[in-house]
Amino acid sequence: MILPIITYPNKQLKTRSHPVVNFDDLLHRFLDDMYETMMVSNGIGLAAIQVANPIRALILCIPDEEGEQSRDNLLEIINPVIHAPQGNVLYQEGCLSVPGFYEDVERYETLTLHYQNRHGEACTLQASELLAIAIQHEIDHLEGKLFIEKLSYHRRKKFEKEYKKALKEKK
Ligand code: Y12
Ligand code: CO
């Protein structure tokens, strides 16, 4: 089932999501719906709160060298915790909840992630490049933060002006 994606400035996006405790069929069906929703929206990452469910769950499907997104590369990440972040990198980010806007954001370059999979099993991964950046972007959603909050004062002002204009034109 395709779920509606909440977009900025909807206040629900500011919610701090709560830990997942039940790794049951309901969660599995929800993760499947998140995947379908992300793929039809041309996304590479989606956090549960973006589809109005305030749980600490996110999915990522990073394209391969050919730009293909394969379900084999799907990561379902529950209750994540970042360890040992290192380095800094600038990357132009976009977000399905802030359509049409892309901006450079600074993130850690590499990190270790501890999380649980859909069965509640403890997992660890080492992340670099786009995966590391997307993990940080999605974990920010779990804290109720959007990438636009990391922009400088002037860039944020410019964003608000452009975004408001785009919203008016859409009506
Ligand atoms: C780097 C890049 C992305 C992330 C987080 C995940 N973000 C996304 O998956 C954003 C996808 C996105 C897709 C859009 O749709 C199309 O391009 C067709 C889109 O739509 C418009 O801009 C109109 C916006 C965002 C973290 C780090
Ligand atoms: Co996002």
mmCIF file of N, CA and C in Angstrom, residues 5-107:
data_model
loop_
_atom_site.group_PDB
_atom_site.id
_atom_site.type_symbol
_atom_site.label_atom_id
_atom_site.label_comp_id
_atom_site.label_asym_id
_atom_site.label_seq_id
_atom_site.Cartn_x
_atom_site.Cartn_y
_atom_site.Cartn_z
ATOM 1 N N ILE A 5 2.943 10.863 1.946
ATOM 2 C CA ILE A 5 4.155 11.419 2.581
ATOM 3 C C ILE A 5 3.845 12.827 3.093
ATOM 4 N N ILE A 6 4.174 13.053 4.353
ATOM 5 C CA ILE A 6 3.975 14.362 4.979
ATOM 6 C C ILE A 6 5.067 15.318 4.480
ATOM 7 N N THR A 7 4.671 16.534 4.154
ATOM 8 C CA THR A 7 5.682 17.487 3.670
ATOM 9 C C THR A 7 5.769 18.720 4.574
ATOM 10 N N TYR A 8 6.950 19.337 4.563
ATOM 11 C CA TYR A 8 7.202 20.588 5.275
ATOM 12 C C TYR A 8 6.219 21.632 4.777
ATOM 13 N N PRO A 9 5.615 22.459 5.648
ATOM 14 C CA PRO A 9 5.911 22.669 7.074
ATOM 15 C C PRO A 9 4.995 21.901 8.044
ATOM 16 N N ASN A 10 4.520 20.729 7.701
ATOM 17 C CA ASN A 10 3.675 19.960 8.619
ATOM 18 C C ASN A 10 4.434 19.698 9.938
ATOM 19 N N LYS A 11 3.806 20.066 11.048
ATOM 20 C CA LYS A 11 4.463 20.002 12.368
ATOM 21 C C LYS A 11 4.739 18.567 12.840
ATOM 22 N N GLN A 12 4.048 17.601 12.251
ATOM 23 C CA GLN A 12 4.305 16.200 12.641
ATOM 24 C C GLN A 12 5.759 15.814 12.397
ATOM 25 N N LEU A 13 6.375 16.480 11.422
ATOM 26 C CA LEU A 13 7.782 16.164 11.097
ATOM 27 C C LEU A 13 8.725 16.544 12.238
ATOM 28 N N LYS A 14 8.223 17.330 13.201
ATOM 29 C CA LYS A 14 9.051 17.733 14.357
ATOM 30 C C LYS A 14 8.976 16.717 15.506
ATOM 31 N N THR A 15 8.175 15.692 15.344
ATOM 32 C CA THR A 15 7.991 14.693 16.409
ATOM 33 C C THR A 15 9.263 13.877 16.634
ATOM 34 N N ARG A 16 9.584 13.653 17.928
ATOM 35 C CA ARG A 16 10.684 12.725 18.240
ATOM 36 C C ARG A 16 10.067 11.326 18.285
ATOM 37 N N SER A 17 10.549 10.444 17.424
ATOM 38 C CA SER A 17 9.951 9.109 17.302
ATOM 39 C C SER A 17 10.354 8.213 18.464
ATOM 40 N N HIS A 18 9.496 7.248 18.796
ATOM 41 C CA HIS A 18 9.769 6.376 19.952
ATOM 42 C C HIS A 18 10.273 4.992 19.505
ATOM 43 N N PRO A 19 11.026 4.330 20.385
ATOM 44 C CA PRO A 19 11.616 3.037 20.008
ATOM 45 C C PRO A 19 10.562 1.995 19.630
ATOM 46 N N VAL A 20 10.968 1.117 18.724
ATOM 47 C CA VAL A 20 10.122 -0.015 18.333
ATOM 48 C C VAL A 20 10.332 -1.118 19.374
ATOM 49 N N VAL A 21 9.225 -1.674 19.877
ATOM 50 C CA VAL A 21 9.339 -2.783 20.846
ATOM 51 C C VAL A 21 8.738 -4.080 20.299
ATOM 52 N N ASN A 22 7.777 -3.953 19.395
ATOM 53 C CA ASN A 22 7.136 -5.158 18.828
ATOM 54 C C ASN A 22 7.609 -5.388 17.395
ATOM 55 N N PHE A 23 8.285 -6.507 17.193
ATOM 56 C CA PHE A 23 8.809 -6.839 15.852
ATOM 57 C C PHE A 23 7.862 -7.870 15.221
ATOM 58 N N ASP A 24 6.640 -7.428 15.001
ATOM 59 C CA ASP A 24 5.575 -8.341 14.606
ATOM 60 C C ASP A 24 5.132 -8.119 13.156
ATOM 61 N N ASP A 25 4.057 -8.815 12.787
ATOM 62 C CA ASP A 25 3.518 -8.719 11.419
ATOM 63 C C ASP A 25 3.119 -7.302 11.040
ATOM 64 N N LEU A 26 2.602 -6.579 12.032
ATOM 65 C CA LEU A 26 2.163 -5.199 11.786
ATOM 66 C C LEU A 26 3.363 -4.351 11.348
ATOM 67 N N LEU A 27 4.488 -4.534 12.055
ATOM 68 C CA LEU A 27 5.718 -3.811 11.690
ATOM 69 C C LEU A 27 6.173 -4.238 10.295
ATOM 70 N N HIS A 28 6.131 -5.540 10.024
ATOM 71 C CA HIS A 28 6.612 -6.045 8.725
ATOM 72 C C HIS A 28 5.771 -5.481 7.576
ATOM 73 N N ARG A 29 4.443 -5.439 7.791
ATOM 74 C CA ARG A 29 3.561 -4.881 6.748
ATOM 75 C C ARG A 29 3.840 -3.395 6.559
ATOM 76 N N PHE A 30 4.095 -2.702 7.669
ATOM 77 C CA PHE A 30 4.384 -1.261 7.584
ATOM 78 C C PHE A 30 5.705 -1.026 6.828
ATOM 79 N N LEU A 31 6.731 -1.841 7.123
ATOM 80 C CA LEU A 31 8.021 -1.686 6.421
ATOM 81 C C LEU A 31 7.848 -1.954 4.925
ATOM 82 N N ASP A 32 7.026 -2.939 4.577
ATOM 83 C CA ASP A 32 6.752 -3.227 3.157
ATOM 84 C C ASP A 32 6.062 -2.028 2.495
ATOM 85 N N ASP A 33 5.125 -1.417 3.218
ATOM 86 C CA ASP A 33 4.429 -0.233 2.678
ATOM 87 C C ASP A 33 5.405 0.943 2.522
ATOM 88 N N MET A 34 6.315 1.079 3.488
ATOM 89 C CA MET A 34 7.321 2.159 3.374
ATOM 90 C C MET A 34 8.164 1.960 2.112
ATOM 91 N N TYR A 35 8.558 0.709 1.865
ATOM 92 C CA TYR A 35 9.388 0.415 0.678
ATOM 93 C C TYR A 35 8.639 0.789 -0.599
ATOM 94 N N GLU A 36 7.385 0.345 -0.695
ATOM 95 C CA GLU A 36 6.576 0.654 -1.888
ATOM 96 C C GLU A 36 6.458 2.174 -2.069
ATOM 97 N N THR A 37 6.212 2.859 -0.962
ATOM 98 C CA THR A 37 6.026 4.324 -0.992
ATOM 99 C C THR A 37 7.313 5.017 -1.445
ATOM 100 N N MET A 38 8.444 4.575 -0.897
ATOM 101 C CA MET A 38 9.733 5.193 -1.263
ATOM 102 C C MET A 38 10.044 4.961 -2.738
ATOM 103 N N MET A 39 9.797 3.745 -3.217
ATOM 104 C CA MET A 39 10.152 3.426 -4.606
ATOM 105 C C MET A 39 9.293 4.185 -5.621
ATOM 106 N N VAL A 40 7.991 4.304 -5.366
ATOM 107 C CA VAL A 40 7.145 5.044 -6.323
ATOM 108 C C VAL A 40 7.439 6.540 -6.273
ATOM 109 N N SER A 41 8.078 6.983 -5.188
ATOM 110 C CA SER A 41 8.382 8.419 -5.039
ATOM 111 C C SER A 41 9.801 8.750 -5.489
ATOM 112 N N ASN A 42 10.528 7.763 -6.008
ATOM 113 C CA ASN A 42 11.919 7.953 -6.442
ATOM 114 C C ASN A 42 12.847 8.367 -5.310
ATOM 115 N N GLY A 43 12.615 7.806 -4.129
ATOM 116 C CA GLY A 43 13.473 8.120 -2.990
ATOM 117 C C GLY A 43 14.546 7.067 -2.786
ATOM 118 N N ILE A 44 15.567 7.450 -2.017
ATOM 119 C CA ILE A 44 16.582 6.463 -1.623
ATOM 120 C C ILE A 44 16.509 6.179 -0.124
ATOM 121 N N GLY A 45 15.734 7.024 0.581
ATOM 122 C CA GLY A 45 15.599 6.829 2.018
ATOM 123 C C GLY A 45 14.276 7.386 2.505
ATOM 124 N N LEU A 46 13.738 6.742 3.543
ATOM 125 C CA LEU A 46 12.460 7.194 4.107
ATOM 126 C C LEU A 46 12.429 6.819 5.586
ATOM 127 N N ALA A 47 12.019 7.769 6.420
ATOM 128 C CA ALA A 47 11.843 7.495 7.855
ATOM 129 C C ALA A 47 10.347 7.353 8.135
ATOM 130 N N ALA A 48 10.014 6.550 9.151
ATOM 131 C CA ALA A 48 8.599 6.253 9.444
ATOM 132 C C ALA A 48 7.774 7.524 9.684
ATOM 133 N N ILE A 49 8.366 8.501 10.337
ATOM 134 C CA ILE A 49 7.604 9.726 10.641
ATOM 135 C C ILE A 49 7.180 10.458 9.366
ATOM 136 N N GLN A 50 7.882 10.232 8.266
ATOM 137 C CA GLN A 50 7.501 10.892 7.003
ATOM 138 C C GLN A 50 6.164 10.353 6.464
ATOM 139 N N VAL A 51 5.777 9.186 6.958
ATOM 140 C CA VAL A 51 4.454 8.647 6.600
ATOM 141 C C VAL A 51 3.586 8.575 7.864
ATOM 142 N N ALA A 52 3.860 9.534 8.771
ATOM 143 C CA ALA A 52 3.002 9.787 9.946
ATOM 144 C C ALA A 52 3.022 8.705 11.014
ATOM 145 N N ASN A 53 4.079 7.904 11.064
ATOM 146 C CA ASN A 53 4.194 6.892 12.114
ATOM 147 C C ASN A 53 5.443 7.212 12.941
ATOM 148 N N PRO A 54 5.270 7.689 14.192
ATOM 149 C CA PRO A 54 6.429 8.155 14.974
ATOM 150 C C PRO A 54 7.203 7.028 15.664
ATOM 151 N N ILE A 55 7.687 6.074 14.878
ATOM 152 C CA ILE A 55 8.504 4.987 15.439
ATOM 153 C C ILE A 55 9.928 5.101 14.870
ATOM 154 N N ARG A 56 10.901 4.554 15.620
ATOM 155 C CA ARG A 56 12.307 4.692 15.222
ATOM 156 C C ARG A 56 12.659 3.616 14.190
ATOM 157 N N ALA A 57 12.146 3.844 12.998
ATOM 158 C CA ALA A 57 12.369 2.928 11.869
ATOM 159 C C ALA A 57 12.631 3.749 10.619
ATOM 160 N N LEU A 58 13.566 3.278 9.814
ATOM 161 C CA LEU A 58 13.866 3.942 8.546
ATOM 162 C C LEU A 58 14.296 2.878 7.544
ATOM 163 N N ILE A 59 14.142 3.227 6.281
ATOM 164 C CA ILE A 59 14.621 2.316 5.233
ATOM 165 C C ILE A 59 15.514 3.089 4.276
ATOM 166 N N LEU A 60 16.456 2.371 3.681
ATOM 167 C CA LEU A 60 17.380 2.961 2.714
ATOM 168 C C LEU A 60 17.573 1.985 1.568
ATOM 169 N N CYS A 61 17.616 2.510 0.357
ATOM 170 C CA CYS A 61 17.948 1.664 -0.794
ATOM 171 C C CYS A 61 18.881 2.489 -1.681
ATOM 172 N N ILE A 62 20.157 2.297 -1.445
ATOM 173 C CA ILE A 62 21.182 3.097 -2.135
ATOM 174 C C ILE A 62 21.390 2.516 -3.541
ATOM 175 N N PRO A 63 21.346 3.369 -4.579
ATOM 176 C CA PRO A 63 21.560 2.866 -5.939
ATOM 177 C C PRO A 63 22.968 2.283 -6.115
ATOM 178 N N ASP A 64 23.096 1.262 -6.998
ATOM 179 C CA ASP A 64 24.423 0.694 -7.298
ATOM 180 C C ASP A 64 25.155 1.577 -8.311
ATOM 181 N N GLU A 65 26.318 1.093 -8.801
ATOM 182 C CA GLU A 65 27.153 1.905 -9.722
ATOM 183 C C GLU A 65 26.402 2.264 -11.005
ATOM 184 N N GLU A 66 25.430 1.412 -11.395
ATOM 185 C CA GLU A 66 24.623 1.703 -12.606
ATOM 186 C C GLU A 66 23.429 2.598 -12.295
ATOM 187 N N GLY A 67 23.307 3.000 -11.045
ATOM 188 C CA GLY A 67 22.170 3.850 -10.662
ATOM 189 C C GLY A 67 20.898 3.065 -10.412
ATOM 190 N N GLU A 68 21.026 1.714 -10.369
ATOM 191 C CA GLU A 68 19.840 0.864 -10.156
ATOM 192 C C GLU A 68 19.614 0.652 -8.659
ATOM 193 N N GLN A 69 18.346 0.697 -8.264
ATOM 194 C CA GLN A 69 17.995 0.383 -6.878
ATOM 195 C C GLN A 69 17.416 -1.029 -6.842
ATOM 196 N N SER A 70 18.135 -1.930 -6.174
ATOM 197 C CA SER A 70 17.679 -3.315 -6.109
ATOM 198 C C SER A 70 17.181 -3.609 -4.697
ATOM 199 N N ARG A 71 16.098 -4.399 -4.619
ATOM 200 C CA ARG A 71 15.553 -4.742 -3.293
ATOM 201 C C ARG A 71 16.596 -5.483 -2.458
ATOM 202 N N ASP A 72 17.559 -6.142 -3.142
ATOM 203 C CA ASP A 72 18.637 -6.849 -2.419
ATOM 204 C C ASP A 72 19.458 -5.875 -1.568
ATOM 205 N N ASN A 73 19.487 -4.603 -1.985
ATOM 206 C CA ASN A 73 20.274 -3.604 -1.250
ATOM 207 C C ASN A 73 19.445 -2.838 -0.219
ATOM 208 N N LEU A 74 18.190 -3.276 -0.034
ATOM 209 C CA LEU A 74 17.321 -2.577 0.924
ATOM 210 C C LEU A 74 17.815 -2.799 2.354
ATOM 211 N N LEU A 75 17.921 -1.714 3.089
ATOM 212 C CA LEU A 75 18.262 -1.791 4.512
ATOM 213 C C LEU A 75 17.065 -1.336 5.324
ATOM 214 N N GLU A 76 16.627 -2.172 6.243
ATOM 215 C CA GLU A 76 15.553 -1.794 7.174
ATOM 216 C C GLU A 76 16.224 -1.616 8.534
ATOM 217 N N ILE A 77 16.179 -0.402 9.011
ATOM 218 C CA ILE A 77 16.978 -0.024 10.182
ATOM 219 C C ILE A 77 16.048 0.430 11.299
ATOM 220 N N ILE A 78 16.088 -0.323 12.391
ATOM 221 C CA ILE A 78 15.185 -0.049 13.513
ATOM 222 C C ILE A 78 16.027 0.308 14.738
ATOM 223 N N ASN A 79 15.590 1.278 15.513
ATOM 224 C CA ASN A 79 16.258 1.715 16.750
ATOM 225 C C ASN A 79 17.771 1.950 16.547
ATOM 226 N N PRO A 80 18.146 2.752 15.558
ATOM 227 C CA PRO A 80 19.572 2.920 15.254
ATOM 228 C C PRO A 80 20.313 3.808 16.259
ATOM 229 N N VAL A 81 21.602 3.486 16.429
ATOM 230 C CA VAL A 81 22.497 4.330 17.242
ATOM 231 C C VAL A 81 23.815 4.452 16.483
ATOM 232 N N ILE A 82 24.264 5.702 16.303
ATOM 233 C CA ILE A 82 25.535 5.962 15.605
ATOM 234 C C ILE A 82 26.686 5.893 16.601
ATOM 235 N N HIS A 83 27.772 5.209 16.197
ATOM 236 C CA HIS A 83 28.999 5.149 17.000
ATOM 237 C C HIS A 83 30.172 5.613 16.149
ATOM 238 N N ALA A 84 31.182 6.132 16.813
ATOM 239 C CA ALA A 84 32.478 6.473 16.192
ATOM 240 C C ALA A 84 32.356 7.240 14.877
ATOM 241 N N PRO A 85 31.593 8.346 14.856
ATOM 242 C CA PRO A 85 31.553 9.135 13.617
ATOM 243 C C PRO A 85 32.902 9.802 13.381
ATOM 244 N N GLN A 86 33.326 9.835 12.095
ATOM 245 C CA GLN A 86 34.636 10.429 11.782
ATOM 246 C C GLN A 86 34.571 11.265 10.517
ATOM 247 N N GLY A 87 35.384 12.324 10.472
ATOM 248 C CA GLY A 87 35.533 13.136 9.270
ATOM 249 C C GLY A 87 34.306 13.980 8.983
ATOM 250 N N ASN A 88 34.432 14.812 7.964
ATOM 251 C CA ASN A 88 33.316 15.665 7.545
ATOM 252 C C ASN A 88 33.249 15.692 6.037
ATOM 253 N N VAL A 89 32.044 15.809 5.534
ATOM 254 C CA VAL A 89 31.856 15.830 4.088
ATOM 255 C C VAL A 89 30.636 16.688 3.771
ATOM 256 N N LEU A 90 30.708 17.382 2.614
ATOM 257 C CA LEU A 90 29.553 18.170 2.156
ATOM 258 C C LEU A 90 28.858 17.382 1.059
ATOM 259 N N TYR A 91 27.529 17.334 1.116
ATOM 260 C CA TYR A 91 26.789 16.605 0.072
ATOM 261 C C TYR A 91 25.460 17.315 -0.172
ATOM 262 N N GLN A 92 25.066 17.356 -1.442
ATOM 263 C CA GLN A 92 23.792 17.998 -1.762
ATOM 264 C C GLN A 92 22.640 17.030 -1.480
ATOM 265 N N GLU A 93 21.860 17.359 -0.460
ATOM 266 C CA GLU A 93 20.791 16.462 -0.019
ATOM 267 C C GLU A 93 19.419 16.913 -0.525
ATOM 268 N N GLY A 94 18.534 15.949 -0.623
ATOM 269 C CA GLY A 94 17.131 16.221 -0.922
ATOM 270 C C GLY A 94 16.295 15.369 0.014
ATOM 271 N N CYS A 95 15.006 15.664 0.106
ATOM 272 C CA CYS A 95 14.145 14.944 1.042
ATOM 273 C C CYS A 95 12.740 14.875 0.457
ATOM 274 N N LEU A 96 12.130 13.711 0.527
ATOM 275 C CA LEU A 96 10.770 13.554 -0.005
ATOM 276 C C LEU A 96 9.771 14.438 0.746
ATOM 277 N N SER A 97 10.128 14.884 1.954
ATOM 278 C CA SER A 97 9.244 15.770 2.721
ATOM 279 C C SER A 97 9.513 17.246 2.440
ATOM 280 N N VAL A 98 10.520 17.517 1.611
ATOM 281 C CA VAL A 98 10.823 18.906 1.215
ATOM 282 C C VAL A 98 11.014 18.900 -0.306
ATOM 283 N N PRO A 99 9.947 18.592 -1.053
ATOM 284 C CA PRO A 99 10.110 18.364 -2.497
ATOM 285 C C PRO A 99 10.617 19.584 -3.248
ATOM 286 N N GLY A 100 11.505 19.296 -4.197
ATOM 287 C CA GLY A 100 11.972 20.348 -5.101
ATOM 288 C C GLY A 100 13.120 21.180 -4.561
ATOM 289 N N PHE A 101 13.653 20.826 -3.404
ATOM 290 C CA PHE A 101 14.722 21.640 -2.809
ATOM 291 C C PHE A 101 15.921 20.756 -2.459
ATOM 292 N N TYR A 102 17.082 21.181 -2.912
ATOM 293 C CA TYR A 102 18.325 20.428 -2.670
ATOM 294 C C TYR A 102 19.371 21.409 -2.176
ATOM 295 N N GLU A 103 20.113 21.044 -1.163
ATOM 296 C CA GLU A 103 21.119 21.975 -0.631
ATOM 297 C C GLU A 103 22.284 21.192 -0.014
ATOM 298 N N ASP A 104 23.459 21.797 -0.067
ATOM 299 C CA ASP A 104 24.645 21.176 0.550
ATOM 300 C C ASP A 104 24.510 21.163 2.064
ATOM 301 N N VAL A 105 24.812 20.019 2.640
ATOM 302 C CA VAL A 105 24.761 19.857 4.098
ATOM 303 C C VAL A 105 26.039 19.145 4.528
ATOM 304 N N GLU A 106 26.560 19.553 5.706
ATOM 305 C CA GLU A 106 27.768 18.881 6.219
ATOM 306 C C GLU A 106 27.372 17.699 7.099
ATOM 307 N N ARG A 107 28.032 16.582 6.866
ATOM 308 C CA ARG A 107 27.768 15.358 7.648
ATOM 309 C C ARG A 107 29.083 14.682 8.001
#
